[in-house]
Structure formats: structure tokens, C-alpha cells
Amino acid sequence: QLQLAQSGGGLVQPGGSLRLSCAVIDTLIDYYAIGWFRQVPGKAREGLSCDKSKAEPLYLDSVKGRFTISRDSAKNTVSLQMTNLKPEDTAVYYCAAAPLWAACKDGAQENEYHYWGQGTQVTVSS
């Protein structure tokens, strides 16, 4: 069972930045596509971005230009750098993994991912 460990998140003022990280445990991250998602209570989980190493990362339009996904194979980690954060970015953020061939073809689609991180709260508020 693939395990993912998330770190980062917290409280930030509007316009601020945060970095989320997702570490893959006990196997090589390069075998997997990694997606980032977020969810607010009462709403469906929203796919933000995904990366599968040798392809261009994909982004949801509402975060394009503000969020950047990056992969560090040496650290077995994929990060999501979030800038110019807005109150509407407040949510629980999740990373997820799927085999390279199975995901990240048309954005981050929740049903393509089988392994999930524990989630981390991001709150954007003054």
C-alpha cells in the first residue's frame, strides 16, 4: 500500500504564499503521477494540478499562474507552491498518487487516483 506524507499548510493572509509538500514513502516517486486536490465542506473535491515527471504539469484555470507544482526525485517529493493566495483558496488540501500511465492526462481527475495523503488545512484570512 503506497503511503503519502503531507507537510506544510497553515494560516496565511490574503496575498501571501504557502508551500505544501507530499513525500512518497518506501518507493520511488518517479513511478507515479502526483495530483493536488482541495476540498471545502459541502463541496466536491477539486483537482488543482498534476505532474507525471516527463510531461508538462497541468493546472486548473483558477490556480494557473499562482500555483506551481514541482517534483524533486532526489527527495522523493512533489511540492505545490501557492502564491497570491485568496480567501477562496481556503480548504483542506490533499496530494494523491496514481501510476504514471493512469493519470494526469486531462488535468487532476479524482477518480484516477487511488492513494491519498492525510490532508492539510490551508486558511487564507486577514
XYZ file of C-alpha atoms in Angstrom:
126
model
C 0.000 0.000 0.000
C 1.588 3.236 -1.160
C 1.846 5.850 1.576
C 1.982 9.598 1.140
C 3.002 12.051 3.835
C 1.965 15.670 3.502
C 3.524 18.693 5.163
C 3.015 22.422 5.029
C -0.189 24.402 5.153
C -1.494 26.696 7.866
C -2.820 30.218 8.151
C -1.756 32.970 5.767
C -3.003 36.451 4.937
C -4.519 37.228 1.539
C -1.763 37.761 -0.992
C 0.605 35.532 0.929
C 2.301 32.291 -0.044
C 2.474 28.741 1.246
C 4.259 25.607 0.168
C 2.793 22.148 0.504
C 4.873 19.006 0.173
C 3.959 15.407 -0.493
C 6.506 12.695 0.180
C 6.141 9.196 -1.201
C 7.144 6.589 1.370
C 9.201 3.473 0.626
C 9.014 3.579 -3.164
C 10.267 5.779 -5.971
C 8.095 8.789 -6.733
C 9.100 8.610 -10.391
C 6.778 5.622 -10.876
C 3.766 7.813 -10.076
C 1.747 10.731 -11.255
C 1.044 13.075 -8.351
C -2.027 15.252 -8.144
C -3.036 18.024 -5.780
C -6.648 18.482 -4.766
C -8.615 20.580 -2.307
C -11.963 20.304 -0.646
C -14.201 22.626 1.310
C -17.056 21.310 3.454
C -20.146 20.549 1.423
C -18.368 20.681 -1.920
C -16.765 18.117 -4.199
C -13.026 17.649 -4.158
C -11.402 19.889 -6.762
C -8.370 18.882 -8.820
C -5.779 21.662 -8.904
C -2.683 20.337 -10.595
C -0.876 17.179 -11.534
C 2.581 16.127 -12.574
C 3.963 12.962 -14.101
C 7.605 13.768 -14.356
C 8.492 13.975 -18.047
C 5.331 15.747 -19.183
C 4.216 19.322 -18.720
C 2.324 19.736 -15.461
C -1.364 20.547 -15.719
C -3.299 23.181 -13.776
C -6.863 24.159 -13.069
C -7.506 27.522 -14.718
C -8.326 29.246 -11.435
C -4.878 28.492 -9.996
C -2.785 28.782 -13.160
C -0.103 31.400 -12.682
C -0.488 31.320 -8.900
C 0.263 27.684 -8.058
C 3.315 25.765 -9.215
C 3.811 22.023 -8.898
C 7.335 20.682 -8.786
C 8.953 17.298 -8.398
C 12.186 16.553 -6.551
C 13.114 12.967 -7.330
C 16.136 13.064 -5.036
C 13.856 13.853 -2.092
C 11.021 11.661 -3.385
C 8.723 14.634 -3.026
C 6.293 16.710 -5.043
C 5.518 20.208 -3.832
C 2.822 22.758 -4.531
C 3.979 26.348 -4.227
C 0.988 28.627 -3.775
C 1.288 32.389 -4.204
C -1.114 35.329 -4.180
C -3.463 33.307 -2.021
C -7.083 34.366 -1.771
C -9.717 33.671 0.881
C -11.450 31.353 -1.586
C -8.335 29.157 -1.565
C -9.211 28.140 1.996
C -9.689 24.381 2.022
C -8.198 21.062 3.056
C -5.524 20.195 0.531
C -4.663 16.641 -0.473
C -1.989 15.049 -2.579
C -2.642 11.790 -4.361
C -0.706 9.265 -6.406
C -1.502 7.058 -9.360
C 0.581 5.003 -11.803
C 2.115 7.213 -14.474
C 0.048 5.685 -17.274
C -3.248 6.068 -15.404
C -3.463 9.750 -14.554
C -2.729 13.368 -15.379
C -3.882 13.307 -18.991
C -6.664 15.874 -18.750
C -5.991 17.683 -15.502
C -6.171 16.263 -11.989
C -9.152 13.907 -12.021
C -10.055 12.479 -8.631
C -11.224 9.106 -9.937
C -7.766 8.388 -11.418
C -6.027 8.391 -8.046
C -6.008 5.549 -5.557
C -3.510 6.661 -2.936
C -4.108 9.750 -0.855
C -2.258 11.871 1.662
C -3.741 12.725 5.026
C -4.802 16.246 4.042
C -3.661 19.572 5.404
C -5.651 22.703 6.200
C -4.905 25.934 4.370
C -6.670 29.015 5.680
C -6.380 32.366 3.936
C -7.668 35.109 6.160
C -6.730 38.505 7.462
